[in-house]
Structures are given as C-alpha cells and as structure tokens.
C-alpha cells in the first residue's frame, strides 16, 4: 500500500544534495531522516537545515527500516556502490548523473538491478522543465508534423575550476549528457549514428586537464531525423539554453528564460532585457522541484 509519507536519506551535502534536500523537506508528504557525507560539518549543517540527523556511514542509514528512498548526490565514483547497496535494502533510488564514468561498470550495475524490485531513476532534470515539456507536447501533438531536425544549444556562463574538470569525466559525460538525454526524449527514437567534433577554445587549462570546452555533435536516427547539439563552457552573455524542433508542418522553439519579460527602450538602446538566469540551479529550479 502507498504510504502517506516517504522517509528519505540524502547522500551528499554539496550543491546538488542541498538542492534536493530542500525540495524534499518542503514537500508535505516527505521527510528526511539522514544526511550522509564524508565531510562531517557539511552533513551536520544540511541536516540541521532540513530537520534531519547525520549518519556515520551509508550502511547504518540503509539498515534503518524507516528509510523508503534515497537521493544519491555524492561524488560520481560512489554512485554504483550506493545504488546497489540501496536496492539490496529495498530503497527506491534517485541518483544524479552519471551512473559511472566506465560504461562497463554501468552495464554491470543495470544487469544487477534486475534482481531488485525497486524504482531507480537518474537525475535528468531537464525532462521535468515546464518549457521542455511544452516542446515535447507540441511534438507529440503533431504541431511540427514529422520531426526532421532538432537543434539543442547548451552553453555554460563560465568554465568550472580546473580541479573539477579533472574528475568530471569530460564535457561529453558531464555536460552534454543532459543534451543526449533531451535528444532521445524529443526524437522519440534512438540514434543509430553519432558524429562528434570538439576543441579547446575557451580555457587552455581545460585542455591541459585532458578535456575539451567547445563541442558539436550530430545524431542520426534510423528514419533519418537529425539532431544537432552544440556545447560551450563559456557564453559571455549568460547561461544559454535553447531548443528548436523543425518538421514537415512547422517549427517549435524555446528561448532563454529571464527573471522578467520586461523590455526597456531609451535613447541609447532598444528592447533592453534582463540578463539571462545565471546557471543551472536558477534556470532549472522548477525542473528539480518537479
């Protein structure tokens, strides 16, 4: 039987862990019992903010029969172990992307999960963004007819620190992974061909860390639909998130969101607007909440 209230454990007290914890704590049918993080102070601060307690380790928290579900927002190298430990104890799982940086380890994890009857979801929040959902609804309603081309633009306002780049798994697995998910969701069929081009034009430090900061990818489906994804680690004008879907009957597209829709004109400028929302936490606040 469905419970009136779900009890959660949060793994990870960093930026994403805090975001999920605060959303869950604000929900009338949820509560957080434990926050687990190797940095004791971070765990304690977040636990106090959301009315929870800290746990010394994952094993102790997962052994608690009151825990119904977990949010895994810890470092990527912990994801597989925490997913499997949670599933074995019968806990539902929401895990941040990526599952792991090694696809073979991901495949083994997915195969092992077949033994456990618990829901496991990956945190591809952009599917829950109201604007993106409206784009998908327009496709499914036939507003654009047969989808022929999709263009997904995703550009960060500034590069992350070099220390992050070294452990991130690279632009494709860290940043474009969201756009791959959006592409599959919008296309409605799997790509059968991928062409990727990338370079380092923004920050030489990113190149020295073995990564790229500028990339374009073309996905082709079996029916011949094309999806172009372009990423950059730096957009001087802010966090750039746009989608265009073109088809046999027309086009649907989304523009960047801003704090307000006010336009200002004077002797110096025409139609001046608010700057773009700063980064993903602000732009996708509703997506994370939903």
mmCIF file of C-alpha atoms in Angstrom:
data_model
loop_
_atom_site.group_PDB
_atom_site.id
_atom_site.type_symbol
_atom_site.label_atom_id
_atom_site.label_comp_id
_atom_site.label_asym_id
_atom_site.label_seq_id
_atom_site.Cartn_x
_atom_site.Cartn_y
_atom_site.Cartn_z
ATOM 1 C CA UNK A 1 0.000 0.000 0.000
ATOM 2 C CA UNK A 2 1.131 3.533 -0.707
ATOM 3 C CA UNK A 3 2.425 5.351 2.328
ATOM 4 C CA UNK A 4 1.117 8.750 3.369
ATOM 5 C CA UNK A 5 4.661 9.955 3.926
ATOM 6 C CA UNK A 6 8.024 8.895 2.499
ATOM 7 C CA UNK A 7 11.217 8.974 4.524
ATOM 8 C CA UNK A 8 14.467 9.815 2.733
ATOM 9 C CA UNK A 9 18.206 9.559 3.189
ATOM 10 C CA UNK A 10 20.378 12.071 1.328
ATOM 11 C CA UNK A 11 23.865 11.017 0.235
ATOM 12 C CA UNK A 12 25.948 14.108 -0.458
ATOM 13 C CA UNK A 13 25.715 17.547 1.142
ATOM 14 C CA UNK A 14 27.167 19.561 -1.733
ATOM 15 C CA UNK A 15 25.344 21.882 -4.126
ATOM 16 C CA UNK A 16 23.037 19.261 -5.674
ATOM 17 C CA UNK A 17 22.495 17.433 -2.403
ATOM 18 C CA UNK A 18 21.377 20.681 -0.772
ATOM 19 C CA UNK A 19 19.013 21.451 -3.648
ATOM 20 C CA UNK A 20 17.302 18.043 -3.499
ATOM 21 C CA UNK A 21 17.197 18.021 0.290
ATOM 22 C CA UNK A 22 15.486 21.400 0.499
ATOM 23 C CA UNK A 23 12.907 20.439 -2.126
ATOM 24 C CA UNK A 24 12.128 17.175 -0.334
ATOM 25 C CA UNK A 25 11.974 18.818 3.085
ATOM 26 C CA UNK A 26 9.432 21.319 1.746
ATOM 27 C CA UNK A 27 7.104 18.576 0.496
ATOM 28 C CA UNK A 28 4.190 17.805 2.848
ATOM 29 C CA UNK A 29 4.395 14.062 2.165
ATOM 30 C CA UNK A 30 8.117 13.637 2.661
ATOM 31 C CA UNK A 31 10.703 13.926 5.394
ATOM 32 C CA UNK A 32 14.462 13.471 5.554
ATOM 33 C CA UNK A 33 15.832 11.328 8.349
ATOM 34 C CA UNK A 34 19.544 11.157 7.450
ATOM 35 C CA UNK A 35 22.178 13.172 5.630
ATOM 36 C CA UNK A 36 25.381 11.276 4.850
ATOM 37 C CA UNK A 37 28.572 12.975 3.694
ATOM 38 C CA UNK A 38 32.258 12.264 4.392
ATOM 39 C CA UNK A 39 32.613 15.951 5.296
ATOM 40 C CA UNK A 40 31.012 15.860 8.728
ATOM 41 C CA UNK A 41 30.485 19.599 9.009
ATOM 42 C CA UNK A 42 28.695 19.827 5.655
ATOM 43 C CA UNK A 43 26.431 16.928 6.625
ATOM 44 C CA UNK A 44 25.659 18.481 10.005
ATOM 45 C CA UNK A 45 24.803 21.896 8.557
ATOM 46 C CA UNK A 46 22.455 20.465 5.917
ATOM 47 C CA UNK A 47 20.853 18.047 8.385
ATOM 48 C CA UNK A 48 20.078 20.919 10.727
ATOM 49 C CA UNK A 49 18.538 22.942 7.884
ATOM 50 C CA UNK A 50 16.158 20.166 6.802
ATOM 51 C CA UNK A 51 15.268 18.734 10.202
ATOM 52 C CA UNK A 52 17.311 15.563 9.820
ATOM 53 C CA UNK A 53 20.249 13.940 11.567
ATOM 54 C CA UNK A 54 23.594 12.739 10.285
ATOM 55 C CA UNK A 55 24.610 9.112 9.905
ATOM 56 C CA UNK A 56 28.214 7.937 10.296
ATOM 57 C CA UNK A 57 28.039 5.835 7.125
ATOM 58 C CA UNK A 58 25.773 4.504 4.392
ATOM 59 C CA UNK A 59 25.408 1.048 5.937
ATOM 60 C CA UNK A 60 23.907 2.426 9.133
ATOM 61 C CA UNK A 61 21.438 4.637 7.295
ATOM 62 C CA UNK A 62 20.341 1.942 4.832
ATOM 63 C CA UNK A 63 19.784 -0.554 7.637
ATOM 64 C CA UNK A 64 17.067 1.713 9.058
ATOM 65 C CA UNK A 65 13.711 0.207 8.056
ATOM 66 C CA UNK A 66 12.058 3.626 8.168
ATOM 67 C CA UNK A 67 14.031 4.753 5.098
ATOM 68 C CA UNK A 68 11.889 4.364 1.961
ATOM 69 C CA UNK A 69 14.055 6.145 -0.580
ATOM 70 C CA UNK A 70 17.473 7.688 -1.111
ATOM 71 C CA UNK A 71 18.868 10.562 -3.133
ATOM 72 C CA UNK A 72 22.429 9.940 -4.310
ATOM 73 C CA UNK A 73 24.117 13.296 -4.861
ATOM 74 C CA UNK A 74 27.586 12.263 -3.770
ATOM 75 C CA UNK A 75 30.731 12.051 -5.926
ATOM 76 C CA UNK A 76 30.418 10.035 -9.143
ATOM 77 C CA UNK A 77 32.792 7.282 -8.004
ATOM 78 C CA UNK A 78 30.329 6.379 -5.211
ATOM 79 C CA UNK A 79 27.200 6.122 -7.343
ATOM 80 C CA UNK A 80 27.262 2.458 -8.364
ATOM 81 C CA UNK A 81 28.045 1.179 -4.888
ATOM 82 C CA UNK A 82 25.328 3.316 -3.303
ATOM 83 C CA UNK A 83 22.763 2.379 -5.957
ATOM 84 C CA UNK A 84 23.389 -1.324 -5.416
ATOM 85 C CA UNK A 85 23.502 -1.092 -1.611
ATOM 86 C CA UNK A 86 20.235 0.860 -1.583
ATOM 87 C CA UNK A 87 18.494 -1.521 -3.984
ATOM 88 C CA UNK A 88 19.563 -4.553 -1.948
ATOM 89 C CA UNK A 89 17.935 -2.961 1.103
ATOM 90 C CA UNK A 90 14.722 -2.266 -0.812
ATOM 91 C CA UNK A 91 15.113 1.517 -1.044
ATOM 92 C CA UNK A 92 13.914 3.496 -4.040
ATOM 93 C CA UNK A 93 16.714 5.485 -5.667
ATOM 94 C CA UNK A 94 17.139 8.840 -7.356
ATOM 95 C CA UNK A 95 20.773 9.133 -8.465
ATOM 96 C CA UNK A 96 22.457 12.119 -10.031
ATOM 97 C CA UNK A 97 24.178 11.653 -13.386
ATOM 98 C CA UNK A 98 26.332 9.934 -14.433
ATOM 99 C CA UNK A 99 25.932 6.445 -13.007
ATOM 100 C CA UNK A 100 29.659 5.924 -13.527
ATOM 101 C CA UNK A 101 32.408 7.053 -15.897
ATOM 102 C CA UNK A 102 33.049 3.447 -17.019
ATOM 103 C CA UNK A 103 30.247 2.173 -19.286
ATOM 104 C CA UNK A 104 31.109 -1.452 -18.489
ATOM 105 C CA UNK A 105 30.544 -0.746 -14.804
ATOM 106 C CA UNK A 106 27.238 0.953 -15.680
ATOM 107 C CA UNK A 107 26.124 -2.113 -17.657
ATOM 108 C CA UNK A 108 27.005 -4.441 -14.779
ATOM 109 C CA UNK A 109 25.055 -2.222 -12.397
ATOM 110 C CA UNK A 110 21.969 -2.237 -14.619
ATOM 111 C CA UNK A 111 22.123 -6.012 -15.007
ATOM 112 C CA UNK A 112 22.404 -6.471 -11.235
ATOM 113 C CA UNK A 113 19.418 -4.188 -10.631
ATOM 114 C CA UNK A 114 17.179 -6.641 -12.481
ATOM 115 C CA UNK A 115 17.227 -8.733 -9.287
ATOM 116 C CA UNK A 116 15.650 -5.991 -7.175
ATOM 117 C CA UNK A 117 12.073 -4.730 -7.396
ATOM 118 C CA UNK A 118 12.750 -1.093 -6.558
ATOM 119 C CA UNK A 119 12.451 2.018 -8.741
ATOM 120 C CA UNK A 120 15.772 3.536 -9.754
ATOM 121 C CA UNK A 121 15.795 6.872 -11.595
ATOM 122 C CA UNK A 122 18.648 9.012 -12.887
ATOM 123 C CA UNK A 123 18.502 12.771 -12.279
ATOM 124 C CA UNK A 124 17.963 14.019 -15.809
ATOM 125 C CA UNK A 125 16.023 17.017 -14.534
ATOM 126 C CA UNK A 126 15.522 18.717 -17.895
ATOM 127 C CA UNK A 127 12.716 16.329 -18.809
ATOM 128 C CA UNK A 128 10.761 17.942 -15.970
ATOM 129 C CA UNK A 129 11.351 21.543 -17.006
ATOM 130 C CA UNK A 130 7.976 23.141 -17.953
ATOM 131 C CA UNK A 131 9.403 24.712 -21.123
ATOM 132 C CA UNK A 132 10.967 21.461 -22.306
ATOM 133 C CA UNK A 133 7.780 19.558 -21.514
ATOM 134 C CA UNK A 134 5.829 22.039 -23.644
ATOM 135 C CA UNK A 135 8.253 21.444 -26.526
ATOM 136 C CA UNK A 136 7.763 17.688 -26.242
ATOM 137 C CA UNK A 137 3.980 18.047 -26.004
ATOM 138 C CA UNK A 138 3.984 20.084 -29.217
ATOM 139 C CA UNK A 139 5.921 17.287 -30.944
ATOM 140 C CA UNK A 140 3.600 14.575 -29.644
ATOM 141 C CA UNK A 141 0.513 16.618 -30.602
ATOM 142 C CA UNK A 142 1.742 16.775 -34.190
ATOM 143 C CA UNK A 143 2.266 20.539 -34.242
ATOM 144 C CA UNK A 144 5.504 20.220 -36.227
ATOM 145 C CA UNK A 145 4.489 17.122 -38.176
ATOM 146 C CA UNK A 146 7.225 14.589 -38.879
ATOM 147 C CA UNK A 147 10.345 15.706 -36.973
ATOM 148 C CA UNK A 148 13.217 16.268 -39.385
ATOM 149 C CA UNK A 149 15.712 18.354 -37.384
ATOM 150 C CA UNK A 150 16.332 19.282 -33.765
ATOM 151 C CA UNK A 151 18.902 21.824 -32.595
ATOM 152 C CA UNK A 152 19.862 21.846 -28.903
ATOM 153 C CA UNK A 153 22.052 24.701 -27.664
ATOM 154 C CA UNK A 154 23.574 24.432 -24.187
ATOM 155 C CA UNK A 155 26.355 26.815 -23.138
ATOM 156 C CA UNK A 156 27.617 27.496 -19.637
ATOM 157 C CA UNK A 157 28.288 31.072 -18.468
ATOM 158 C CA UNK A 158 31.868 30.263 -17.471
ATOM 159 C CA UNK A 159 34.213 27.267 -17.187
ATOM 160 C CA UNK A 160 34.306 25.280 -13.957
ATOM 161 C CA UNK A 161 37.521 25.150 -11.892
ATOM 162 C CA UNK A 162 40.364 23.008 -13.239
ATOM 163 C CA UNK A 163 40.090 20.740 -10.202
ATOM 164 C CA UNK A 164 36.510 19.918 -11.205
ATOM 165 C CA UNK A 165 37.440 19.290 -14.835
ATOM 166 C CA UNK A 166 39.982 16.652 -13.771
ATOM 167 C CA UNK A 167 37.340 14.498 -12.043
ATOM 168 C CA UNK A 168 34.257 15.365 -14.103
ATOM 169 C CA UNK A 169 34.647 12.705 -16.782
ATOM 170 C CA UNK A 170 34.852 15.300 -19.538
ATOM 171 C CA UNK A 171 32.419 17.570 -21.358
ATOM 172 C CA UNK A 172 30.504 14.760 -23.072
ATOM 173 C CA UNK A 173 29.835 12.744 -19.906
ATOM 174 C CA UNK A 174 29.484 15.725 -17.584
ATOM 175 C CA UNK A 175 27.706 18.421 -19.600
ATOM 176 C CA UNK A 176 26.401 17.096 -22.912
ATOM 177 C CA UNK A 177 24.978 14.037 -21.154
ATOM 178 C CA UNK A 178 21.883 16.156 -20.391
ATOM 179 C CA UNK A 179 21.528 17.086 -24.054
ATOM 180 C CA UNK A 180 21.881 13.455 -25.147
ATOM 181 C CA UNK A 181 19.011 12.649 -22.813
ATOM 182 C CA UNK A 182 16.910 15.528 -24.145
ATOM 183 C CA UNK A 183 17.628 14.486 -27.728
ATOM 184 C CA UNK A 184 16.445 10.905 -27.152
ATOM 185 C CA UNK A 185 13.374 12.153 -25.286
ATOM 186 C CA UNK A 186 12.394 14.621 -28.014
ATOM 187 C CA UNK A 187 13.255 12.471 -31.031
ATOM 188 C CA UNK A 188 11.192 9.559 -29.780
ATOM 189 C CA UNK A 189 13.603 7.083 -31.368
ATOM 190 C CA UNK A 190 17.180 6.040 -30.744
ATOM 191 C CA UNK A 191 20.130 7.425 -32.698
ATOM 192 C CA UNK A 192 21.956 4.899 -34.871
ATOM 193 C CA UNK A 193 24.877 7.174 -35.795
ATOM 194 C CA UNK A 194 26.863 9.764 -33.842
ATOM 195 C CA UNK A 195 29.391 12.241 -35.250
ATOM 196 C CA UNK A 196 31.293 14.391 -32.741
ATOM 197 C CA UNK A 197 33.726 17.256 -33.117
ATOM 198 C CA UNK A 198 35.380 19.103 -30.256
ATOM 199 C CA UNK A 199 38.175 21.544 -29.495
ATOM 200 C CA UNK A 200 39.586 23.657 -26.695
ATOM 201 C CA UNK A 201 38.911 27.345 -27.438
ATOM 202 C CA UNK A 202 37.905 28.743 -24.057
ATOM 203 C CA UNK A 203 40.491 27.764 -21.441
ATOM 204 C CA UNK A 204 43.888 26.206 -22.094
ATOM 205 C CA UNK A 205 43.795 24.783 -18.573
ATOM 206 C CA UNK A 206 40.876 22.596 -19.627
ATOM 207 C CA UNK A 207 42.983 21.255 -22.474
ATOM 208 C CA UNK A 208 45.909 20.572 -20.140
ATOM 209 C CA UNK A 209 43.497 18.605 -17.941
ATOM 210 C CA UNK A 210 42.712 16.414 -20.954
ATOM 211 C CA UNK A 211 39.273 17.803 -21.743
ATOM 212 C CA UNK A 212 37.570 19.992 -24.353
ATOM 213 C CA UNK A 213 35.395 23.072 -23.877
ATOM 214 C CA UNK A 214 33.719 23.500 -27.271
ATOM 215 C CA UNK A 215 31.800 20.691 -28.980
ATOM 216 C CA UNK A 216 29.261 19.828 -31.647
ATOM 217 C CA UNK A 217 27.516 16.505 -32.187
ATOM 218 C CA UNK A 218 25.164 15.254 -34.898
ATOM 219 C CA UNK A 219 22.843 12.341 -34.075
ATOM 220 C CA UNK A 220 21.049 10.485 -36.868
ATOM 221 C CA UNK A 221 18.076 8.171 -36.285
ATOM 222 C CA UNK A 222 17.130 5.163 -38.380
ATOM 223 C CA UNK A 223 14.384 7.185 -40.094
ATOM 224 C CA UNK A 224 16.883 9.928 -40.958
ATOM 225 C CA UNK A 225 15.940 12.578 -38.394
ATOM 226 C CA UNK A 226 18.906 14.720 -37.373
ATOM 227 C CA UNK A 227 19.724 16.312 -34.048
ATOM 228 C CA UNK A 228 22.493 18.880 -33.682
ATOM 229 C CA UNK A 229 23.842 19.536 -30.173
ATOM 230 C CA UNK A 230 26.277 22.369 -29.509
ATOM 231 C CA UNK A 231 28.022 22.993 -26.179
ATOM 232 C CA UNK A 232 30.437 25.592 -24.885
ATOM 233 C CA UNK A 233 31.916 26.072 -21.431
ATOM 234 C CA UNK A 234 31.666 29.869 -21.839
ATOM 235 C CA UNK A 235 28.891 32.160 -23.036
ATOM 236 C CA UNK A 236 29.760 35.794 -22.283
ATOM 237 C CA UNK A 237 26.048 36.704 -22.106
ATOM 238 C CA UNK A 238 24.983 34.032 -19.593
ATOM 239 C CA UNK A 239 23.567 30.506 -19.355
ATOM 240 C CA UNK A 240 22.315 29.736 -22.874
ATOM 241 C CA UNK A 241 19.609 27.039 -23.090
ATOM 242 C CA UNK A 242 17.556 26.834 -26.288
ATOM 243 C CA UNK A 243 15.811 24.168 -28.354
ATOM 244 C CA UNK A 244 14.457 24.255 -31.907
ATOM 245 C CA UNK A 245 12.405 21.429 -33.443
ATOM 246 C CA UNK A 246 11.718 21.609 -37.186
ATOM 247 C CA UNK A 247 9.367 19.302 -39.042
ATOM 248 C CA UNK A 248 7.109 18.766 -42.032
ATOM 249 C CA UNK A 249 4.330 21.009 -40.686
ATOM 250 C CA UNK A 250 6.303 23.736 -38.955
ATOM 251 C CA UNK A 251 8.611 24.549 -36.087
ATOM 252 C CA UNK A 252 8.535 24.933 -32.329
ATOM 253 C CA UNK A 253 11.336 26.537 -30.354
ATOM 254 C CA UNK A 254 12.157 27.749 -26.862
ATOM 255 C CA UNK A 255 14.095 30.834 -25.878
ATOM 256 C CA UNK A 256 16.178 31.555 -22.800
ATOM 257 C CA UNK A 257 14.382 32.368 -19.568
ATOM 258 C CA UNK A 258 14.969 35.645 -17.736
ATOM 259 C CA UNK A 259 13.887 36.978 -14.339
ATOM 260 C CA UNK A 260 11.169 39.088 -16.047
ATOM 261 C CA UNK A 261 9.826 39.631 -19.563
ATOM 262 C CA UNK A 262 10.184 43.423 -19.353
ATOM 263 C CA UNK A 263 11.627 45.292 -22.361
ATOM 264 C CA UNK A 264 13.143 48.760 -21.904
ATOM 265 C CA UNK A 265 13.890 51.311 -24.627
ATOM 266 C CA UNK A 266 15.557 54.700 -24.468
ATOM 267 C CA UNK A 267 17.869 56.952 -26.484
ATOM 268 C CA UNK A 268 20.777 54.562 -26.007
ATOM 269 C CA UNK A 269 19.193 51.138 -26.507
ATOM 270 C CA UNK A 270 16.055 49.458 -27.772
ATOM 271 C CA UNK A 271 14.343 46.469 -26.189
ATOM 272 C CA UNK A 272 16.892 46.046 -23.399
ATOM 273 C CA UNK A 273 16.053 42.990 -21.314
ATOM 274 C CA UNK A 274 17.048 41.361 -18.036
ATOM 275 C CA UNK A 275 20.234 39.254 -18.204
ATOM 276 C CA UNK A 276 19.815 35.501 -18.545
ATOM 277 C CA UNK A 277 19.333 33.423 -15.425
ATOM 278 C CA UNK A 278 22.790 32.772 -14.000
ATOM 279 C CA UNK A 279 23.276 28.984 -14.170
ATOM 280 C CA UNK A 280 21.535 25.621 -13.998
ATOM 281 C CA UNK A 281 20.359 25.901 -10.385
ATOM 282 C CA UNK A 282 18.413 29.058 -11.258
ATOM 283 C CA UNK A 283 17.344 28.059 -14.788
ATOM 284 C CA UNK A 284 16.140 24.594 -13.843
ATOM 285 C CA UNK A 285 14.791 25.313 -10.350
ATOM 286 C CA UNK A 286 11.277 24.209 -11.371
ATOM 287 C CA UNK A 287 12.642 21.099 -13.092
ATOM 288 C CA UNK A 288 14.410 19.958 -9.932
ATOM 289 C CA UNK A 289 11.281 20.665 -7.879
ATOM 290 C CA UNK A 290 9.020 18.709 -10.218
#
